[in-house]
Tab-separated table of C-alpha atoms in Angstrom:
chain	number	residue	atom	x	y	z
A	15	MET	CA	19.421	123.921	103.135
A	16	ALA	CA	22.602	123.077	101.429
A	17	ALA	CA	21.471	122.666	97.787
A	18	LEU	CA	18.781	126.187	97.882
A	19	THR	CA	22.723	127.696	98.412
A	20	THR	CA	25.217	125.966	96.157
A	21	PRO	CA	23.889	127.607	92.470
A	22	SER	CA	23.353	125.576	89.631
A	23	ALA	CA	25.027	124.929	85.993
A	24	ALA	CA	22.659	126.457	84.105
A	25	THR	CA	21.485	130.145	86.798
A	26	THR	CA	25.950	130.781	86.956
A	27	PRO	CA	25.659	134.152	85.350
A	28	VAL	CA	27.242	135.041	82.537
A	29	THR	CA	30.808	136.217	83.857
A	30	PRO	CA	31.233	139.864	80.340
A	31	ARG	CA	34.173	137.715	79.541
A	32	ARG	CA	32.384	135.431	78.927
A	33	ARG	CA	29.573	137.451	76.852
A	34	SER	CA	32.442	138.195	74.874
A	35	HIS	CA	33.700	135.722	73.299
A	36	GLN	CA	30.565	133.638	72.128
A	37	ALA	CA	29.613	137.544	70.545
A	38	ARG	CA	33.150	136.532	68.474
A	39	ARG	CA	32.482	133.532	67.864
A	40	ARG	CA	29.215	134.845	66.452
A	41	GLU	CA	31.052	137.457	64.213
A	42	ALA	CA	33.326	134.928	63.434
A	43	GLY	CA	31.012	131.821	62.320
A	44	ALA	CA	29.018	134.665	59.759
A	45	GLY	CA	32.343	135.088	58.308
A	46	TRP	CA	33.270	132.299	57.533
A	47	LEU	CA	29.901	132.589	56.045
A	48	PHE	CA	29.407	135.375	54.523
A	49	THR	CA	33.214	134.612	52.415
A	50	ALA	CA	32.374	130.964	52.275
A	51	PRO	CA	31.260	131.266	48.376
A	52	ALA	CA	34.516	134.216	46.794
A	53	LEU	CA	36.660	131.247	48.914
A	54	ALA	CA	35.039	128.600	47.394
A	55	LEU	CA	35.343	130.603	42.856
A	56	VAL	CA	39.062	131.171	44.749
A	57	LEU	CA	40.282	127.751	45.123
A	58	LEU	CA	37.923	126.168	42.507
A	59	PHE	CA	39.156	128.428	39.297
A	60	ILE	CA	43.088	130.049	41.163
A	61	ALA	CA	44.058	128.175	43.479
A	62	LEU	CA	42.657	124.302	41.361
A	63	PRO	CA	44.411	124.660	38.452
A	64	VAL	CA	48.039	126.098	39.422
A	65	LEU	CA	48.273	123.016	41.825
A	66	MET	CA	47.468	121.479	38.405
A	67	ALA	CA	50.139	123.283	36.402
A	68	LEU	CA	52.165	122.149	38.999
A	69	TRP	CA	51.543	118.238	38.607
A	70	VAL	CA	51.875	119.037	34.518
A	71	SER	CA	55.403	120.729	35.260
A	72	ILE	CA	56.477	117.369	36.843
A	73	THR	CA	55.830	115.187	34.079
A	74	ASP	CA	56.327	114.650	30.294
A	75	TRP	CA	52.597	115.129	29.573
A	76	ARG	CA	52.026	115.360	25.877
A	77	GLY	CA	48.234	117.003	25.560
A	78	ARG	CA	46.812	113.992	25.432
A	79	GLY	CA	43.886	112.413	27.982
A	80	SER	CA	44.209	113.565	31.740
A	81	PRO	CA	47.594	114.523	33.039
A	82	PHE	CA	46.919	112.852	36.417
A	83	ALA	CA	46.492	109.076	33.984
A	84	ALA	CA	48.225	106.234	34.468
A	85	GLY	CA	49.860	106.154	31.480
A	86	VAL	CA	51.249	109.656	31.910
A	87	PRO	CA	55.226	109.717	32.944
A	88	VAL	CA	56.063	111.897	35.885
A	89	VAL	CA	59.360	113.393	35.852
A	90	GLY	CA	60.328	115.010	38.334
A	91	LEU	CA	62.627	118.416	38.371
A	92	GLN	CA	63.498	116.706	34.552
A	93	ASN	CA	61.846	120.237	33.048
A	94	TYR	CA	63.467	122.251	34.883
A	95	THR	CA	66.471	121.044	34.539
A	96	ASP	CA	66.958	121.684	30.612
A	97	LEU	CA	65.472	124.746	31.522
A	98	LEU	CA	67.814	126.380	33.721
A	99	ALA	CA	70.721	123.779	32.882
A	100	GLY	CA	70.113	122.236	30.573
A	101	GLY	CA	72.454	123.286	28.131
A	102	GLY	CA	70.467	122.595	24.516
A	103	LEU	CA	68.035	124.740	22.933
A	104	PRO	CA	65.231	124.908	25.915
A	105	THR	CA	67.449	126.808	28.240
A	106	GLN	CA	68.993	128.562	25.227
A	107	ASP	CA	64.870	129.706	24.259
A	108	LEU	CA	64.311	130.027	28.016
A	109	GLY	CA	67.387	132.505	27.756
A	110	THR	CA	66.895	133.680	24.644
A	111	ALA	CA	63.187	135.288	26.050
A	112	LEU	CA	64.543	136.377	29.848
A	113	ARG	CA	66.687	138.621	28.100
A	114	ASN	CA	63.918	139.965	24.737
A	115	ASN	CA	61.505	140.536	28.422
A	116	LEU	CA	64.549	142.552	30.660
A	117	TRP	CA	65.148	144.527	28.819
A	118	TYR	CA	61.755	145.029	28.522
A	119	VAL	CA	60.958	146.007	31.299
A	120	LEU	CA	63.608	147.508	32.739
A	121	LEU	CA	63.162	150.698	29.095
A	122	VAL	CA	58.875	150.678	30.092
A	123	VAL	CA	58.318	150.704	34.102
A	124	PRO	CA	60.569	153.817	35.212
A	125	THR	CA	59.766	154.944	31.446
A	126	GLN	CA	55.443	154.963	31.686
A	127	THR	CA	55.716	156.012	35.433
A	128	VAL	CA	57.434	158.582	35.226
A	129	VAL	CA	55.081	159.803	31.614
A	130	ALA	CA	51.840	159.099	33.518
A	131	LEU	CA	52.987	160.234	36.374
A	132	LEU	CA	53.540	164.126	34.485
A	133	LEU	CA	51.021	163.286	33.001
A	134	ALA	CA	48.618	163.416	35.729
A	135	THR	CA	50.213	166.530	37.085
A	136	ALA	CA	50.141	168.092	34.138
A	137	VAL	CA	46.543	167.839	34.211
A	138	ASN	CA	45.512	168.507	38.165
A	139	ASN	CA	47.140	171.842	37.230
A	140	ARG	CA	42.766	174.182	37.442
A	141	LEU	CA	45.598	176.625	34.900
A	142	LEU	CA	45.043	174.477	32.792
A	143	ARG	CA	42.340	175.058	29.962
A	144	GLY	CA	40.221	171.615	28.630
A	145	ARG	CA	41.056	169.404	31.843
A	146	GLY	CA	38.413	166.395	30.581
A	147	PHE	CA	39.458	166.761	27.751
A	148	PHE	CA	42.815	165.576	27.750
A	149	ARG	CA	42.297	163.510	30.762
A	150	THR	CA	39.965	160.729	28.210
A	151	ALA	CA	42.883	161.883	25.088
A	152	PHE	CA	45.349	160.536	27.614
A	153	TYR	CA	43.454	157.859	28.170
A	154	PHE	CA	41.576	156.561	25.640
A	155	PRO	CA	44.483	154.288	24.967
A	156	SER	CA	43.841	152.173	27.624
A	157	VAL	CA	40.497	152.046	27.466
A	158	THR	CA	41.196	150.975	23.212
A	159	SER	CA	41.716	146.570	21.707
A	160	SER	CA	45.183	145.961	22.921
A	161	VAL	CA	44.686	143.998	19.180
A	162	ALA	CA	43.763	147.115	17.250
A	163	ILE	CA	46.498	148.879	18.736
A	164	THR	CA	48.948	146.262	17.607
A	165	VAL	CA	47.940	145.959	13.795
A	166	VAL	CA	47.473	150.087	14.321
A	167	PHE	CA	51.442	150.276	15.156
A	168	LEU	CA	52.763	147.230	12.652
A	169	PHE	CA	51.784	149.514	9.842
A	170	LEU	CA	53.042	153.248	11.298
A	171	PHE	CA	56.150	151.575	12.643
A	172	GLY	CA	56.140	149.180	8.912
A	173	ALA	CA	59.375	149.871	6.215
A	174	SER	CA	57.417	152.431	4.519
A	175	GLY	CA	54.979	153.128	7.766
A	176	ALA	CA	54.233	156.586	8.702
A	177	VAL	CA	56.869	157.113	11.361
A	178	ASN	CA	59.562	156.134	8.179
A	179	GLN	CA	58.170	158.929	6.165
A	180	VAL	CA	59.381	161.591	9.186
A	181	LEU	CA	62.228	160.018	10.379
A	182	ALA	CA	62.733	160.651	5.950
A	183	TRP	CA	61.611	164.171	6.452
A	184	LEU	CA	64.158	163.633	8.644
A	185	GLY	CA	67.116	163.176	6.580
A	186	ILE	CA	67.017	159.543	8.660
A	187	ASN	CA	67.216	156.410	6.855
A	188	GLY	CA	64.604	154.566	9.051
A	189	PRO	CA	64.513	150.930	9.196
A	190	ASN	CA	62.543	148.019	9.292
A	191	TRP	CA	61.265	148.114	12.541
A	192	PHE	CA	59.387	145.153	12.446
A	193	ALA	CA	61.845	142.677	11.174
A	194	ASP	CA	64.766	144.024	12.346
A	195	PRO	CA	66.849	141.931	14.966
A	196	ASP	CA	69.539	144.013	15.400
A	197	GLY	CA	70.036	144.893	18.848
A	198	VAL	CA	69.514	149.188	19.790
A	199	LEU	CA	73.179	148.586	22.386
A	200	HIS	CA	74.968	146.508	19.529
A	201	LEU	CA	73.839	149.799	17.027
A	202	LEU	CA	75.815	152.227	18.722
A	203	PHE	CA	78.639	149.667	19.667
A	204	GLY	CA	79.098	149.816	15.951
A	205	ALA	CA	78.352	152.996	15.550
A	206	VAL	CA	81.743	153.588	17.993
A	207	GLY	CA	83.409	150.631	15.748
A	208	ILE	CA	83.220	148.414	18.555
A	209	ASP	CA	81.656	145.768	15.881
A	210	SER	CA	83.150	142.412	16.989
A	211	ALA	CA	82.542	140.978	20.677
A	212	PRO	CA	85.334	140.759	22.933
A	213	ALA	CA	86.434	137.176	23.452
A	214	VAL	CA	85.271	137.987	27.725
A	215	LEU	CA	81.659	138.367	27.614
A	216	ALA	CA	81.786	136.003	23.802
A	217	ASP	CA	83.347	133.194	25.070
A	218	HIS	CA	80.673	133.593	28.260
A	219	GLY	CA	77.179	134.477	28.801
A	220	LEU	CA	74.675	132.600	31.005
A	221	LEU	CA	71.557	130.114	30.996
A	222	GLY	CA	72.962	129.545	27.297
A	223	VAL	CA	72.941	133.164	25.850
A	224	SER	CA	76.206	134.904	25.967
A	225	TRP	CA	77.211	138.119	27.434
A	226	TRP	CA	77.735	139.308	24.051
A	227	ASP	CA	73.990	138.871	23.691
A	228	TRP	CA	72.668	139.945	26.334
A	229	LEU	CA	74.280	143.447	26.303
A	230	ALA	CA	73.027	143.804	22.676
A	231	GLY	CA	69.697	145.800	24.633
A	232	PRO	CA	66.372	145.396	22.961
A	233	SER	CA	66.226	144.480	18.946
A	234	VAL	CA	65.260	147.023	17.073
A	235	ALA	CA	61.587	145.192	16.613
A	236	MET	CA	61.220	144.614	20.034
A	237	THR	CA	61.598	148.756	20.538
A	238	ALA	CA	58.643	149.217	18.568
A	239	LEU	CA	56.609	146.874	21.180
A	240	ILE	CA	58.511	148.882	24.053
A	241	ILE	CA	57.387	152.752	22.321
A	242	LEU	CA	53.224	150.292	22.252
A	243	ALA	CA	53.794	149.137	25.383
A	244	ILE	CA	54.347	153.031	27.190
A	245	PHE	CA	52.220	154.286	25.407
A	246	THR	CA	49.148	152.254	26.153
A	247	THR	CA	49.514	151.823	30.104
A	248	SER	CA	50.920	155.104	31.279
A	249	GLY	CA	47.027	156.403	31.109
A	250	THR	CA	45.836	153.872	33.073
A	251	PHE	CA	48.860	154.897	35.409
A	252	MET	CA	47.545	159.071	35.051
A	253	LEU	CA	44.850	157.848	36.959
A	254	LEU	CA	46.008	156.488	39.214
A	255	PHE	CA	48.085	159.259	39.715
A	256	LEU	CA	45.657	161.827	38.951
A	257	ALA	CA	43.651	160.146	42.224
A	258	ALA	CA	46.225	161.048	44.501
A	259	LEU	CA	47.573	163.771	44.189
A	260	GLN	CA	43.936	165.197	44.955
A	261	ASN	CA	43.786	163.226	47.732
A	262	ILE	CA	46.973	165.962	48.222
A	263	ALA	CA	45.633	169.166	50.273
A	264	GLY	CA	46.350	172.525	48.986
A	265	GLU	CA	47.332	172.896	52.309
A	266	VAL	CA	50.633	171.076	52.369
A	267	SER	CA	52.031	172.579	49.376
A	268	GLU	CA	51.265	176.454	50.548
A	269	ALA	CA	52.939	175.608	53.801
A	270	ALA	CA	56.051	174.898	51.582
A	271	THR	CA	54.987	177.327	49.371
A	272	MET	CA	55.296	179.810	52.556
A	273	ASP	CA	58.370	178.000	53.331
A	274	GLY	CA	60.161	179.342	50.163
A	275	ALA	CA	59.700	176.367	47.983
A	276	ASN	CA	60.184	177.072	44.391
A	277	ALA	CA	57.717	174.291	41.661
A	278	TRP	CA	60.377	171.626	41.514
A	279	GLN	CA	61.092	171.990	45.562
A	280	ARG	CA	57.275	170.974	46.215
A	281	PHE	CA	56.986	168.631	43.195
A	282	VAL	CA	60.786	166.560	44.513
A	283	HIS	CA	60.707	167.180	48.088
A	284	VAL	CA	57.022	167.034	48.838
A	285	THR	CA	54.751	165.540	46.170
A	286	VAL	CA	56.778	162.310	45.208
A	287	PRO	CA	57.215	161.551	48.613
A	288	MET	CA	53.687	161.644	49.503
A	289	LEU	CA	53.074	159.621	46.594
A	290	ARG	CA	55.016	157.108	48.144
A	291	PRO	CA	52.284	154.260	48.737
A	292	THR	CA	50.661	155.635	45.236
A	293	LEU	CA	53.944	154.876	43.365
A	294	PHE	CA	55.368	151.874	45.032
A	295	THR	CA	50.562	150.186	43.362
A	296	VAL	CA	52.043	151.346	39.595
A	297	LEU	CA	55.601	149.851	40.066
A	298	THR	CA	54.002	146.766	41.378
A	299	LEU	CA	51.944	147.067	38.674
A	300	GLY	CA	54.021	147.296	35.821
A	301	LEU	CA	57.107	144.588	36.806
A	302	VAL	CA	53.428	142.695	37.134
A	303	GLY	CA	53.016	142.884	33.427
A	304	THR	CA	54.950	143.802	31.792
A	305	TRP	CA	57.344	140.300	33.145
A	306	GLN	CA	53.006	138.496	32.072
A	307	VAL	CA	53.584	140.087	28.433
A	308	PHE	CA	51.801	138.837	25.055
A	309	ASP	CA	48.966	139.493	23.397
A	310	GLN	CA	51.153	142.722	21.419
A	311	ILE	CA	54.408	139.724	20.671
A	312	TYR	CA	51.445	137.463	19.801
A	313	THR	CA	49.316	139.664	17.683
A	314	GLY	CA	52.823	141.633	16.208
A	315	THR	CA	56.130	139.447	15.267
A	316	GLN	CA	55.320	135.884	16.414
A	317	GLY	CA	58.425	136.100	19.034
A	318	GLY	CA	60.244	137.117	15.690
A	319	PRO	CA	62.618	138.695	14.178
A	320	ALA	CA	65.368	136.011	14.657
A	321	LYS	CA	63.768	135.142	18.730
A	322	THR	CA	64.727	138.944	19.757
A	323	THR	CA	60.510	139.286	20.523
A	324	ILE	CA	59.986	136.194	22.664
A	325	THR	CA	59.121	136.033	26.086
A	326	PRO	CA	58.935	133.635	29.040
A	327	ALA	CA	55.073	133.907	28.328
A	328	TYR	CA	55.000	133.969	25.022
A	329	LEU	CA	57.812	130.743	24.809
A	330	SER	CA	55.368	129.315	27.456
A	331	TYR	CA	52.238	128.979	25.021
A	332	THR	CA	54.395	127.739	22.251
A	333	SER	CA	56.150	124.927	24.122
A	334	SER	CA	52.609	123.579	25.164
A	335	PHE	CA	50.390	124.822	22.569
A	336	VAL	CA	52.422	124.310	19.396
A	337	ASN	CA	55.704	121.597	20.738
A	338	GLN	CA	53.158	120.020	22.803
A	339	GLN	CA	55.126	119.669	26.310
A	340	TRP	CA	53.078	120.976	28.333
A	341	GLY	CA	56.346	119.573	31.179
A	342	GLN	CA	57.873	122.094	30.439
A	343	GLY	CA	55.898	125.111	29.498
A	344	ALA	CA	54.250	124.393	32.931
A	345	ALA	CA	57.957	125.048	34.101
A	346	ILE	CA	57.918	127.978	31.712
A	347	ALA	CA	55.233	129.241	32.967
A	348	PHE	CA	56.286	128.823	37.270
A	349	ILE	CA	59.611	130.143	36.339
A	350	LEU	CA	58.191	133.373	35.514
A	351	PHE	CA	56.256	132.438	38.774
A	352	ALA	CA	58.950	132.872	40.731
A	353	ILE	CA	60.861	135.811	39.115
A	354	ILE	CA	57.645	138.667	39.210
A	355	VAL	CA	58.017	137.195	42.959
A	356	VAL	CA	61.891	137.850	43.983
A	357	LEU	CA	61.947	141.122	41.680
A	358	SER	CA	58.323	142.187	43.866
A	359	LEU	CA	59.967	141.674	47.459
A	360	VAL	CA	63.152	143.920	46.429
A	361	GLN	CA	60.616	146.421	44.944
A	362	ARG	CA	58.729	146.519	48.228
A	363	ALA	CA	62.831	146.234	50.319
A	364	VAL	CA	63.257	149.698	47.861
A	365	LEU	CA	60.860	151.776	48.325
A	366	LYS	CA	59.382	150.028	52.628
A	367	GLU	CA	59.634	153.361	54.352
A	368	ARG	CA	61.867	154.248	56.325
């Protein structure tokens, strides 16, 4: 009788908690099954190459044979030390590249963001006729080949190009843009009588570059590339801002108008705060893209004149593919990666919702 009153394990009813647990396990298994192909591709084409590059950065591999061969010397952090604290030509080249790229970032990112926001606001205005045409016209440079636009700019900013012709009509003797290594700020300092560096700036510096040279500003050649970058990228970011603007309900602006806000106050205190997520995306994409600039340098100036347009990405390329110093080139790439990560975290902290 006792065997009839004691339920066996096979006949024990499944509790709701156990069914829920089993359902979650099945869903998790299905999730891993569906994402497994994508994860495999990520591991194969992203994670594995990154790990291989990290290995190369701690070796003195010269591009012959496999970097994992037994005869490849492992130098540890020597490549990083030579670049950051060696004091020789590698340090000076890295410092020059970072200085050039820093001015590029400081001028391109804010300018392209403001221009993109203004363009989006303009083409979002219902009173503007031909909005479709203007949207296409503003976006067209973004879908055009970067190489083609760079070649066009080489003609426009040539010594006898259209830009200098326009400046000549205004009585201004234009520079030979892509052959002028002078820093813009140094030229402005010279205009007010400051032609030489103070001793405190000339005798001290960072990464083999004196503070006076850090404060040179972008060279005239880099200035032309900055204009090129703003021209080609503003259209892309305009679309992001335009999509965000169209998602703002009209009632919000009408409520601000009822409260007495004028157009400028509505834009600054209502529209811009509601664009914060899009603004963060635009700034992040701009920051990452400008620190990775390569194609315009490769096509336009090859780092010249006098290395005033060389950037870390281009320096990594020349170290690896031209000088066959693959370890040093990989180390430059990881230093650049660290800079981008740190600046992105700083930017995220600054724009975080409070």
